[in-house]
Coordinates of C-alpha atoms in Angstrom, one line a residue:
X18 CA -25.8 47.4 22.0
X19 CA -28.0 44.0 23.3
X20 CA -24.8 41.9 24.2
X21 CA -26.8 38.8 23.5
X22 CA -28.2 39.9 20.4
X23 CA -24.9 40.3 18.9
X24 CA -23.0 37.9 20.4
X25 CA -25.6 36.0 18.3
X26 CA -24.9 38.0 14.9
X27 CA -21.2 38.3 15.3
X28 CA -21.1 34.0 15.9
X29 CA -23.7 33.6 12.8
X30 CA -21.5 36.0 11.0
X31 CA -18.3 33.7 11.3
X32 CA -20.4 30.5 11.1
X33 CA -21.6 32.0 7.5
X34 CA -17.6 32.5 6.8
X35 CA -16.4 29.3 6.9
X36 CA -19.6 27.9 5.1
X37 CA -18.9 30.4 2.5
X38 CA -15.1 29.4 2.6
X39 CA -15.8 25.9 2.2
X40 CA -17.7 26.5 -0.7
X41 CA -15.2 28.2 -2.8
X42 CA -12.9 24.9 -2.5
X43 CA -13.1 22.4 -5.6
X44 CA -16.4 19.8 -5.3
X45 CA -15.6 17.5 -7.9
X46 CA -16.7 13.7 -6.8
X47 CA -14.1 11.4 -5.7
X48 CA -12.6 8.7 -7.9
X49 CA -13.9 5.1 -7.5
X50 CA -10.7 3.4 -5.2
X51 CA -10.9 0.0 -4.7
X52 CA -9.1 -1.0 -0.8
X53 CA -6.1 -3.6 -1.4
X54 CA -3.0 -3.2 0.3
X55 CA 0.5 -3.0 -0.7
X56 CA 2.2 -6.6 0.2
X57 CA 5.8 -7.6 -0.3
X58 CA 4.7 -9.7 -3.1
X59 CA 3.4 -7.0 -5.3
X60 CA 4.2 -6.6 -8.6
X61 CA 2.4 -4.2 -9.8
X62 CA 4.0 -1.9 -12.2
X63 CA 5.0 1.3 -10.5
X64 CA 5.2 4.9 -12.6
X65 CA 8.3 6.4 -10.8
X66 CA 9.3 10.4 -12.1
X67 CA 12.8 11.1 -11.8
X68 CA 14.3 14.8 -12.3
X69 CA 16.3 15.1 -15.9
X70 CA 19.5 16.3 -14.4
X71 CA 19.7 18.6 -17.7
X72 CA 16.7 20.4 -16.4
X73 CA 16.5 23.6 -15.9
X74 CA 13.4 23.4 -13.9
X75 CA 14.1 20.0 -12.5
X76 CA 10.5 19.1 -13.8
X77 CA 10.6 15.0 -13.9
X78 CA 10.1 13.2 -16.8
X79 CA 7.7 10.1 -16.6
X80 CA 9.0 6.6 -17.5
X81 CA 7.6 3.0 -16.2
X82 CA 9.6 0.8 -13.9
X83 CA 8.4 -2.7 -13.4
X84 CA 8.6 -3.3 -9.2
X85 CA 10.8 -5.8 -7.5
X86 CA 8.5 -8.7 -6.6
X87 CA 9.9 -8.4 -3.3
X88 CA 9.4 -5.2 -1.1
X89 CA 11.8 -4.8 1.9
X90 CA 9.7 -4.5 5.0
X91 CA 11.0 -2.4 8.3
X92 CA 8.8 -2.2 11.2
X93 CA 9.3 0.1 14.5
X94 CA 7.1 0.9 17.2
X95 CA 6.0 3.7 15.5
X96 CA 6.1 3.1 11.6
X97 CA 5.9 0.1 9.5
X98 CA 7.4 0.7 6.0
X99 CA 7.6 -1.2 2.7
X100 CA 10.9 0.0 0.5
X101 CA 11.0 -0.9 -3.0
X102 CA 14.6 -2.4 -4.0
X103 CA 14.3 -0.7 -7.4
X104 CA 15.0 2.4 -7.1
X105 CA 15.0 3.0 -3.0
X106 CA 11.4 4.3 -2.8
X107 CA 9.1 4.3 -0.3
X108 CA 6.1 2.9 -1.4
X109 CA 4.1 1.9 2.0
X110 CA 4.0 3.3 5.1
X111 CA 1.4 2.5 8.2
X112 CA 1.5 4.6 11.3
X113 CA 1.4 2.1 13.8
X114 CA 0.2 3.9 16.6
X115 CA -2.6 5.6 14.7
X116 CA -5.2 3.1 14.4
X117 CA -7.4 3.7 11.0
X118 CA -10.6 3.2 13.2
X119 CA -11.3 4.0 17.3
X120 CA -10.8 0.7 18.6
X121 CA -9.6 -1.4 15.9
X122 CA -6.3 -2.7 15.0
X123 CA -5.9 -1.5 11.8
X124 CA -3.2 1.2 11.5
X125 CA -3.7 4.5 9.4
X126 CA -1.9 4.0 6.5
X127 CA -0.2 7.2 4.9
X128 CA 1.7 6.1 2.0
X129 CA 0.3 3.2 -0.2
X130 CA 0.4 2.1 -3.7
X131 CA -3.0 0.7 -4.8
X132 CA -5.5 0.3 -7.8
X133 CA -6.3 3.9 -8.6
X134 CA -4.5 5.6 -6.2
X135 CA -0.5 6.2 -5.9
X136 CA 1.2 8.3 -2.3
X137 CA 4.6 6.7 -2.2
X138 CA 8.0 9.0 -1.4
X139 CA 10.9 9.0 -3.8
X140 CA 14.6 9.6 -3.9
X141 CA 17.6 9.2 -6.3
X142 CA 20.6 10.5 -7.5
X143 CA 21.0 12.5 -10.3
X144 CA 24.2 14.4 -12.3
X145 CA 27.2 12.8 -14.2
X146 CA 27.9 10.1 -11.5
X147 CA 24.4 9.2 -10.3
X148 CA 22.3 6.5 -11.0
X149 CA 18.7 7.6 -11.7
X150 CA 17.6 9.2 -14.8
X151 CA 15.0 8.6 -17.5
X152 CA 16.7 6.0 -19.2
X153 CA 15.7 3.4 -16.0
X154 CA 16.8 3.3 -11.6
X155 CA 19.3 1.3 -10.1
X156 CA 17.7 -2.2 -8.6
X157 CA 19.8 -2.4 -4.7
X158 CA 20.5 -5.4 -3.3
X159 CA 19.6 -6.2 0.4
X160 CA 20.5 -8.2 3.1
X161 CA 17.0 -9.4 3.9
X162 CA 13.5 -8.6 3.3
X163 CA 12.4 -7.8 6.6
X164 CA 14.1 -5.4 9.2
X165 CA 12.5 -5.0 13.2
X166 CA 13.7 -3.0 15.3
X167 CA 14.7 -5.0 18.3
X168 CA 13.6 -4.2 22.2
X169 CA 16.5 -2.0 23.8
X170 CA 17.7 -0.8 20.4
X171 CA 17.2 3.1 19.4
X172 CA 18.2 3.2 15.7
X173 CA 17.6 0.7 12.9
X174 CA 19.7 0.7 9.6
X175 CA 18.7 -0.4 6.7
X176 CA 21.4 -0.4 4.2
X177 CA 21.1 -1.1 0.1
X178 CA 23.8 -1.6 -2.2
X179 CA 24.5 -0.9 -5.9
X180 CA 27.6 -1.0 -8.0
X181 CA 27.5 0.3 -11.4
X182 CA 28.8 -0.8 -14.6
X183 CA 31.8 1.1 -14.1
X184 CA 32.5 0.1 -10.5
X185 CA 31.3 2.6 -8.9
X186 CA 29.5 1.5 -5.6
X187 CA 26.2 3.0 -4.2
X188 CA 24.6 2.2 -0.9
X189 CA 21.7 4.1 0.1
X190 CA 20.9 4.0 3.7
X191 CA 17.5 4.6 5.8
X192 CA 18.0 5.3 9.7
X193 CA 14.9 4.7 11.7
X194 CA 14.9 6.4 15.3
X195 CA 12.6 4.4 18.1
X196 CA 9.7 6.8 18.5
X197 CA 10.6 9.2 15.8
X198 CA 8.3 9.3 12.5
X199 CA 11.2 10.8 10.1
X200 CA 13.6 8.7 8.4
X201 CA 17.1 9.6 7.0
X202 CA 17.9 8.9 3.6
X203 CA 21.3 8.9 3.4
X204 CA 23.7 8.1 -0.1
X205 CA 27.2 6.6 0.1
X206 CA 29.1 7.0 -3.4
X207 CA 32.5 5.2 -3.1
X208 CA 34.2 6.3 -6.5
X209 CA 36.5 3.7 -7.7
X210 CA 37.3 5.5 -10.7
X211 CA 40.5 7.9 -11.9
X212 CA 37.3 10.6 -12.7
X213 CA 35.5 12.6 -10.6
X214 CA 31.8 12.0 -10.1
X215 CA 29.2 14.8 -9.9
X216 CA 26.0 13.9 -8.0
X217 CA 22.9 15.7 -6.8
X218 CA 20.4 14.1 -4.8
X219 CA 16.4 14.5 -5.1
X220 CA 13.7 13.6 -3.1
X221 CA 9.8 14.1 -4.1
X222 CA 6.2 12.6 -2.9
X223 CA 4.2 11.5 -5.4
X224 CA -0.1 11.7 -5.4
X225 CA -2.6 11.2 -7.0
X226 CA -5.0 14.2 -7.3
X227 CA -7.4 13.5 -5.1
X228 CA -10.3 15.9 -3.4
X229 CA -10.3 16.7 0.1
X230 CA -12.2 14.7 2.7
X231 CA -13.4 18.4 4.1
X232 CA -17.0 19.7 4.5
X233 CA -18.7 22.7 5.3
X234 CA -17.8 22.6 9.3
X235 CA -14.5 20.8 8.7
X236 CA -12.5 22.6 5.7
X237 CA -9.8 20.7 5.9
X238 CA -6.9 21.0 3.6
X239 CA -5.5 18.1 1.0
X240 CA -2.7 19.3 -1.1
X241 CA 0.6 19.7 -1.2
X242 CA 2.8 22.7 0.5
X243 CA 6.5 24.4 0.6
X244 CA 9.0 26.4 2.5
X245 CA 12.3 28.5 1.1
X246 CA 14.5 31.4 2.9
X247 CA 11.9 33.9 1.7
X248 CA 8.4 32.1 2.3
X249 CA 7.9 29.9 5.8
X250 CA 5.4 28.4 4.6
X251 CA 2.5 28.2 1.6
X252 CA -0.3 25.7 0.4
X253 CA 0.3 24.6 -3.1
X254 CA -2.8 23.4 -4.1
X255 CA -3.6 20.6 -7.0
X256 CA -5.0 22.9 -9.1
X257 CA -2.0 25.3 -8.7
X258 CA 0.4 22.2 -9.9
X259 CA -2.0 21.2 -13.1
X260 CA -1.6 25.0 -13.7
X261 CA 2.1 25.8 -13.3
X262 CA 5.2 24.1 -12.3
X263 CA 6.7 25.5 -9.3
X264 CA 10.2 26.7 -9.4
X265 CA 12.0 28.1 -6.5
X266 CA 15.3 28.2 -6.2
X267 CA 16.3 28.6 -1.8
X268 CA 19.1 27.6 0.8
X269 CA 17.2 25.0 3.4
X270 CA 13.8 24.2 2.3
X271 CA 11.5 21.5 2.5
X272 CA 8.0 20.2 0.7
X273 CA 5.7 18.1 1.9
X274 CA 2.2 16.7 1.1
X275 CA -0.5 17.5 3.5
X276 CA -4.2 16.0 4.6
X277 CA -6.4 16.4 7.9
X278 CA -3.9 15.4 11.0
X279 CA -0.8 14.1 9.2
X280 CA 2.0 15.0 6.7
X281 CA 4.7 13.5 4.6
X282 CA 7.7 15.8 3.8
X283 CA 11.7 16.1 2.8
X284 CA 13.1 18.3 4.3
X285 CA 17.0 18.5 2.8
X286 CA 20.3 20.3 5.1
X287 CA 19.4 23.7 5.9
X288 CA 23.3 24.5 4.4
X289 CA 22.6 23.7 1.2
X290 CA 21.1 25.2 -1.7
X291 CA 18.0 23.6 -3.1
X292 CA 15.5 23.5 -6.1
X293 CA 12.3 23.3 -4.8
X294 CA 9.6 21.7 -7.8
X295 CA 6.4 20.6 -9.1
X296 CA 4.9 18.6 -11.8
X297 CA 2.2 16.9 -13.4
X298 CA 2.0 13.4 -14.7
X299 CA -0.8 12.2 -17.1
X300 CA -2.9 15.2 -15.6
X301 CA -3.4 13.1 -12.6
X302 CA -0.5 12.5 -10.6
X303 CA 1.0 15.5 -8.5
X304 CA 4.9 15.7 -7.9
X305 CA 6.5 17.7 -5.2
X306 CA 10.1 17.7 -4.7
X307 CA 13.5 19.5 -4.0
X308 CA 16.7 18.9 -6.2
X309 CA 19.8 19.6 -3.7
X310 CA 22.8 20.8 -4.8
X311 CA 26.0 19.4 -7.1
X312 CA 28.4 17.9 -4.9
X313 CA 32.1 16.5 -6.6
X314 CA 33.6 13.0 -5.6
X315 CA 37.3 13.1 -5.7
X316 CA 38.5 9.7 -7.6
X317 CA 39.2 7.3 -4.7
X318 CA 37.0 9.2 -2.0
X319 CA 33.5 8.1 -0.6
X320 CA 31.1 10.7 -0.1
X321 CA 27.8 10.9 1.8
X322 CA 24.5 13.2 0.7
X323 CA 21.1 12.8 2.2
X324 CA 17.8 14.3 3.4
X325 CA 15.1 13.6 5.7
X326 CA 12.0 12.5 5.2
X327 CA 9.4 12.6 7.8
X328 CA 5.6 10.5 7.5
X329 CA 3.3 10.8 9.9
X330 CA 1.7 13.1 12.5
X331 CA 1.0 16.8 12.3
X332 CA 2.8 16.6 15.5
X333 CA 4.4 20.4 16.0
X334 CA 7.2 19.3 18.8
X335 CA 8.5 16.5 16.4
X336 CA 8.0 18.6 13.2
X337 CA 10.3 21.4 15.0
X338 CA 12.9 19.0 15.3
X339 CA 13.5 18.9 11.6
X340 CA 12.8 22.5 10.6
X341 CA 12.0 25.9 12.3
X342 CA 9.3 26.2 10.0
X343 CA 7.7 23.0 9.3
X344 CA 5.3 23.1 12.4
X345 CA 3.9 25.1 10.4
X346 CA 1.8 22.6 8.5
X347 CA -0.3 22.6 11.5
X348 CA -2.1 25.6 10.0
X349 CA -4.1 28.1 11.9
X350 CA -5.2 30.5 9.5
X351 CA -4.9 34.1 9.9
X352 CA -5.3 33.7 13.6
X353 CA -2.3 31.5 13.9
X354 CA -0.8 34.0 16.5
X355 CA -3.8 33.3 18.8
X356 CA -4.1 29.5 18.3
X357 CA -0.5 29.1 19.3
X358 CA -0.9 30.3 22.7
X359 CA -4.5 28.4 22.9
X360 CA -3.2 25.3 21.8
X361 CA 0.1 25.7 24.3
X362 CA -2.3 26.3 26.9
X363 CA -4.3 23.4 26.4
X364 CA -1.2 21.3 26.2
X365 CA -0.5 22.3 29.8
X366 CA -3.3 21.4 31.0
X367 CA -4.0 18.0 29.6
X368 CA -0.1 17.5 31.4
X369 CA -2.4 17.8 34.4
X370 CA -5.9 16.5 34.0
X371 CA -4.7 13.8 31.5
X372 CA -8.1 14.1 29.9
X373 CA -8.5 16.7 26.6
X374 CA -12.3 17.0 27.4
X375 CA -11.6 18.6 30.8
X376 CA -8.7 20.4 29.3
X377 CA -11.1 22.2 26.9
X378 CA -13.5 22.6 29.6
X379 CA -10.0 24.4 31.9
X380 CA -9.3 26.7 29.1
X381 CA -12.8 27.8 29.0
X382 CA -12.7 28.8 32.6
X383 CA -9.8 30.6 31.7
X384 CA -11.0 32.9 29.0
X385 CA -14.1 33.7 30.5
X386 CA -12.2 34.6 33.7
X387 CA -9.4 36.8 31.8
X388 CA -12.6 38.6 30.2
X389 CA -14.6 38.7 33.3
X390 CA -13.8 42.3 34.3
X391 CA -14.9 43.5 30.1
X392 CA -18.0 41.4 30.7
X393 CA -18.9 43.2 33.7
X394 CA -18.1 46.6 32.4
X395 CA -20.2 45.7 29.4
X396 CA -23.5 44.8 31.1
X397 CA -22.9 48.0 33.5
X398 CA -22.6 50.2 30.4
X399 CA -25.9 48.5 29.0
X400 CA -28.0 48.9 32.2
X401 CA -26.4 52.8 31.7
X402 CA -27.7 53.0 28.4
X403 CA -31.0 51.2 28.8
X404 CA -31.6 54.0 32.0
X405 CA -31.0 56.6 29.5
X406 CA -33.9 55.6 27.4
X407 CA -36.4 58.3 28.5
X408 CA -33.5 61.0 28.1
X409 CA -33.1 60.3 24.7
X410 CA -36.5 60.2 23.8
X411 CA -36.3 63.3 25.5
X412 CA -33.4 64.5 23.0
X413 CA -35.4 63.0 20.2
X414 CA -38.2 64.9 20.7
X415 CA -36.9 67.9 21.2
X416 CA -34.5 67.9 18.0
X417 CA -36.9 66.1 15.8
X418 CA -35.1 65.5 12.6
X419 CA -31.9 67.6 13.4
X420 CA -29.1 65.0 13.7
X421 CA -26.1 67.2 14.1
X422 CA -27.5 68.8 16.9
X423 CA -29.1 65.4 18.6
X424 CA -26.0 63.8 18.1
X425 CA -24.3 67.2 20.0
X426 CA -26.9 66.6 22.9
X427 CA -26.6 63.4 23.2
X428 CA -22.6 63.3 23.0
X429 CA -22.6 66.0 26.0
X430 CA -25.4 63.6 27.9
X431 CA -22.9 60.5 27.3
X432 CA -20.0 62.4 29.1
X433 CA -22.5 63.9 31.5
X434 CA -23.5 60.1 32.7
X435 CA -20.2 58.9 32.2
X436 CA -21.2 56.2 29.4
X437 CA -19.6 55.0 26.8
X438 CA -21.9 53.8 24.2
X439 CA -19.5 51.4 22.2
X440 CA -18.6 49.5 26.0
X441 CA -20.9 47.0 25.4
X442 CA -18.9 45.8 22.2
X443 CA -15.1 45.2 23.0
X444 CA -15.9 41.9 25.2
X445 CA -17.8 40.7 22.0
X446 CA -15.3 41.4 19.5
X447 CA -12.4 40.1 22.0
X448 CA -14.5 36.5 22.0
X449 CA -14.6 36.0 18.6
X450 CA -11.3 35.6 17.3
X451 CA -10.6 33.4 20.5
X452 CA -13.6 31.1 19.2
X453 CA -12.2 31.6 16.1
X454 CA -8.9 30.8 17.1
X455 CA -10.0 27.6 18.9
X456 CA -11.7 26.2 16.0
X457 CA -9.0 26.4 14.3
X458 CA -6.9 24.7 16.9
X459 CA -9.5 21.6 17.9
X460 CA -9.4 21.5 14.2
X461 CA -5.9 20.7 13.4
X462 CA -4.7 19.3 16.7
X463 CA -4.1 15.8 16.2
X464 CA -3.6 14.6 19.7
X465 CA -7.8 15.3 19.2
X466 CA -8.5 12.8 16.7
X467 CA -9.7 9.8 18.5
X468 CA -9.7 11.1 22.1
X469 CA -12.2 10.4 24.5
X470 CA -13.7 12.5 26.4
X471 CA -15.9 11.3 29.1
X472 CA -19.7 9.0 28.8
X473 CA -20.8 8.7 25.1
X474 CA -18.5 11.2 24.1
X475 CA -15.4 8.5 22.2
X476 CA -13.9 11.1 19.9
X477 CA -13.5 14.6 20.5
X478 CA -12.6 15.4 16.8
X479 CA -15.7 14.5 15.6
X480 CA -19.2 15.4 15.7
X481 CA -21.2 14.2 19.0
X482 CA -22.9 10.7 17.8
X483 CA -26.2 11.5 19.8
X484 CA -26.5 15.4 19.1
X485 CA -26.6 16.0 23.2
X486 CA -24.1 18.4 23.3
X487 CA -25.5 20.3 20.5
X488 CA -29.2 20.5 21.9
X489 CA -27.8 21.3 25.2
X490 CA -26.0 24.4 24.1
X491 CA -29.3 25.5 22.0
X492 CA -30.7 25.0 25.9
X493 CA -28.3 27.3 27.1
X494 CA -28.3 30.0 24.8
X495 CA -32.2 30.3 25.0
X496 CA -31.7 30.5 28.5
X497 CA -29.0 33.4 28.2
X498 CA -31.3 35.4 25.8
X499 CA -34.0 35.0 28.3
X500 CA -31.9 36.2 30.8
X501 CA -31.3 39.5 28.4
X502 CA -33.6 41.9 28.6
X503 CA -34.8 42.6 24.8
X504 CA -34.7 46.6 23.8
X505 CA -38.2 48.2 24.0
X506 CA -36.9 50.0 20.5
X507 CA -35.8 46.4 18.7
X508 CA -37.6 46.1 15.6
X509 CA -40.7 43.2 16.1
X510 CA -39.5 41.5 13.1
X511 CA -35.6 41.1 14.4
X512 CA -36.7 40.4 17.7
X513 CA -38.7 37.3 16.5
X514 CA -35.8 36.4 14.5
X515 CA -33.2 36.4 17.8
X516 CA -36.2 33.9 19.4
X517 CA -35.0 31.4 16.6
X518 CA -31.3 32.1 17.1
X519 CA -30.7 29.0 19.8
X520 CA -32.4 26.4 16.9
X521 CA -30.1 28.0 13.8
X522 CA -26.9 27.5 15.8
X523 CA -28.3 23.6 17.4
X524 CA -28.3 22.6 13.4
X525 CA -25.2 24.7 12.8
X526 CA -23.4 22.9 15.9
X527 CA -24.7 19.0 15.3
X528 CA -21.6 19.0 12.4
X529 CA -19.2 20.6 14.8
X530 CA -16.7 18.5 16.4
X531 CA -17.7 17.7 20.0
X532 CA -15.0 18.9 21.4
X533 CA -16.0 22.8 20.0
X534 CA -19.1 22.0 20.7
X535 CA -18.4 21.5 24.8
X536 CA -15.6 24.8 24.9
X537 CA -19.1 26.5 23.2
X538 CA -21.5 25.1 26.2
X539 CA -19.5 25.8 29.1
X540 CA -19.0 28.7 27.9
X541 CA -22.3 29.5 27.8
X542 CA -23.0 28.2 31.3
X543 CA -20.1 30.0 32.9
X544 CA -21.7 33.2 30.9
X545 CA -25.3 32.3 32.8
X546 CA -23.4 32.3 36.1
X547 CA -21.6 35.3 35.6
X548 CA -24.7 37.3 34.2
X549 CA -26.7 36.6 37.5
X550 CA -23.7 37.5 39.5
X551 CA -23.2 41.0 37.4
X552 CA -27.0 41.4 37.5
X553 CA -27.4 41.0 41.1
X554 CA -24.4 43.7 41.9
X555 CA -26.2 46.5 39.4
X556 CA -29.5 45.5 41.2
X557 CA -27.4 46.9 44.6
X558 CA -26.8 49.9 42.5
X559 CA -30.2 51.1 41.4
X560 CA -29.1 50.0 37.6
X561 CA -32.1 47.7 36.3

């Protein structure tokens, strides 16, 4: 087996998968979105879905609620939020330190209310004592407006109040942590009455359907996704919610929204039992939430419920901290047990270079040094095999058309030689799944997006601006396949087709993001070196 040759295949093989898998996902044109932002001002109205505590499924049940014309503002060093008064939601949220653009300003904003297109995060209470249902949501009163977190502080509290008709008294409470992107939603009930109150919170996050930003070299994933006792974790696309409500009844839990880099998701007590849902709104707005459990207040006794909600990156350590499982929106695919390891290693070295270029560049080194003694026993067994050459001729000849007995002959020649004619293959398939695997991490690694590499290189998440890196690999793989010796048996036709295999994978690689692109050509180059090193030793040894 010609090592270059199907390293060649192989890679065109997995390049044709993820084409092929990126065509199956839906193509239908984005809606027209005109860009305003959410102000404290805004009265727009807002379409809020709040679960029917009579239920079953704890499907919400659309009604209209007019905003406040004043949003509460809170601003950290790492989020800066807009609440709305009725009802407690979140309907803004701008990642501070995630700038929409590479050197601009502008934050990334995940949650936002806008002309055509709704993301905001709700939350209410349901159940004989609580105070959202379809019939309307509580409006909360507030201190002020606008909340900062102030230098030397570590938590930031921003409490709401509400008493009900019957003196009941409400606050709801958001907790901001300095450097943390989740948020607790906590609920105070102070029952004033001579009856108990039963209450269950909700929490949901609210889209509008909207295609993914993906392409054929970046399938990335829009949509939203769960977890319960039985299933750590599983996509639940939009055309899955238009098609069925989802009804999953667990203890712990969360759900979350998902797009490329960052997340929004509640994740409720791991203690308690939970209803996990879906629903559809007017065909185009997509609802994902949990309904927690019935909890009693005593007459005269204050009670606290709440969940937390967590917006921003797909940052694994910080995800971890609210769930075992919820890292696990950082998805790697069926590989996931190989990325994990990658990615860790690549974290350990950027603690070290401080640079994710030269990080890429380290674990590259790496894995062609781990495979280093396969590689060399592959190109040994093919300069075995291509000695052989006359001797099976030989075989042929003498057997003609009789297989069984050429395959005899040439089985006892193999052990004869000491050959193994499959040795030229396990290096190959071993680099696959680690390319694979990388993909898929350089793909969904967030600490990527928008880091620089070295030169013209800005961005390592995207593809390179001036195609260099690209056209230099297609240099470097036409200088390994000159390197390889072609098969005096290959076929003319294939043979003309492996001269065109650098250009194919130069187009392929001018979408990839640069920072596959560079792992790709130093591995090549560190390939070239070792080739002439392995060459030269079987040269000692007679082996051509």
């Amino acid at each position: 087996m010609e090592s270059q040759r199907n390293i060649l295949l192989i890679a065109l093989l997995a390049v044709s998968f993820m084409i092929w898998q990126q065509w199956q996902t839906d193509k239908a044109p984005k809606p027209a979105v005109t860009e305003t932002t959410v102000t404290s001002s805004n009265q727009d109205t807002l379409q809020n879905d709040v679960p029917n505590a009579d239920s079953k499924a704890g499907v919400p049940e659309e009604h209209p609620v007019v905003a406040s014309k004043e949003l509460v503002r809170v601003k950290t060093d790492q989020l800066d939020v807009l609440i709305n008064p009725v009802g407690g939601d979140i309907v803004h949220a701008a990642l501070v330190a995630h700038k929409l653009e590479q050197g601009k300003d502008d934050p990334f904003v995940l949650l936002e209310q806008k002309p055509g297109f709704t993301y905001v995060a709700q939350s209410g209470l349901i159940g004989s004592g609580g105070v959202d249902s379809s019939a309307g949501r509580p409006t909360y009163t507030v201190a002020s407006t606008e909340f900062q977190m102030k230098d030397g502080n570590d938590t930031l509290q921003v409490p709401m109040t509400y008493t009900a008709p019957n003196g009941v008294k409400y606050t709801k409470i958001f907790t901001f942590r300095k450097g943390k992107f989740d948020i607790r939603v906590d609920y105070q009930i102070d029952n004033t009455t001579s009856a108990p109150l039963q209450v269950q919170m909700y929490g949901q996050i609210k889209q509008t359907i909207k295609p993914s930003d993906s392409h054929m070299m970046m399938p990335t994933y829009r949509g939203a996704a769960y977890s319960t006792a039985d299933t750590r974790y599983e996509k639940y696309k939009f055309d899955e919610i238009t098609e069925k409500d989802l009804h999953k009844e667990t203890q712990g839990g969360w759900v979350a929204m998902l797009q490329h880099y960052f997340v929004s998701a509640w994740v409720p007590p791991a203690d308690q039992s939970n209803l996990i849902y879906s629903s559809v709104s007017n065909g185009t707005m997509a609802n994902i939430g949990f309904r927690g459990q019935a909890d009693t207040v005593a007459p005269g006794k204050t009670a606290t419920v709440g969940a937390d909600f967590y917006v921003g990156p797909k940052d694994q350590a910080a995800l971890s901290e609210l769930s075992d499982t919820l890292n696990l929106v950082v998805d790697y695919g069926v590989l996931w047990w190989l990325a994990v390891p990658i990615y860790k290693l690549m974290m350990f070295f950027h603690s070290f270079v401080g640079n994710w270029g030269l990080a890429i560049i380290l674990i590259t080194f790496t894995v062609r040094g781990i495979l280093f003694p396969l590689t060399r026993a592959q190109y040994t067994s093919m300069a075995k095999m291509r000695n052989l050459q006359p001797k099976i001729q030989e075989l042929k000849d003498r057997f003609g058309d009789d297989r069984q007995k050429m395959g005899q002959a040439m089985m006892e020649m193999y052990k004869k030689e000491k050959v193994n004619p499959m040795g030229g293959c396990l290096p190959i398939m071993l680099q696959m799944p680690i390319f694979l695997a990388l993909y898929w991490v350089l793909l969904e690694s967030v600490e990527l997006r928008h880091a620089p590499f070295m030169l013209w290189i800005h961005d390592l998440s995207v593809q390179d601006p001036y195609y260099v890196l690209p056209i230099l690999n297609g240099v470097s793989m036409f200088i390994m396949q000159k390197l390889q010796p072609m098969s005096p048996t290959m076929d003319p036709m294939q043979a003309k087709m492996m001269q065109y295999m650098p250009v194919v994978f130069t187009v392929f690689f001018l979408w990839f993001p640069s920072g596959l692109v560079l792992y790709w050509l130093m591995g090549n180059i560190v390939a070239i070196i070792q080739q002439k090193i392995i060459y030269a030793g079987l040269e000692k040894k007679g082996l051509k």
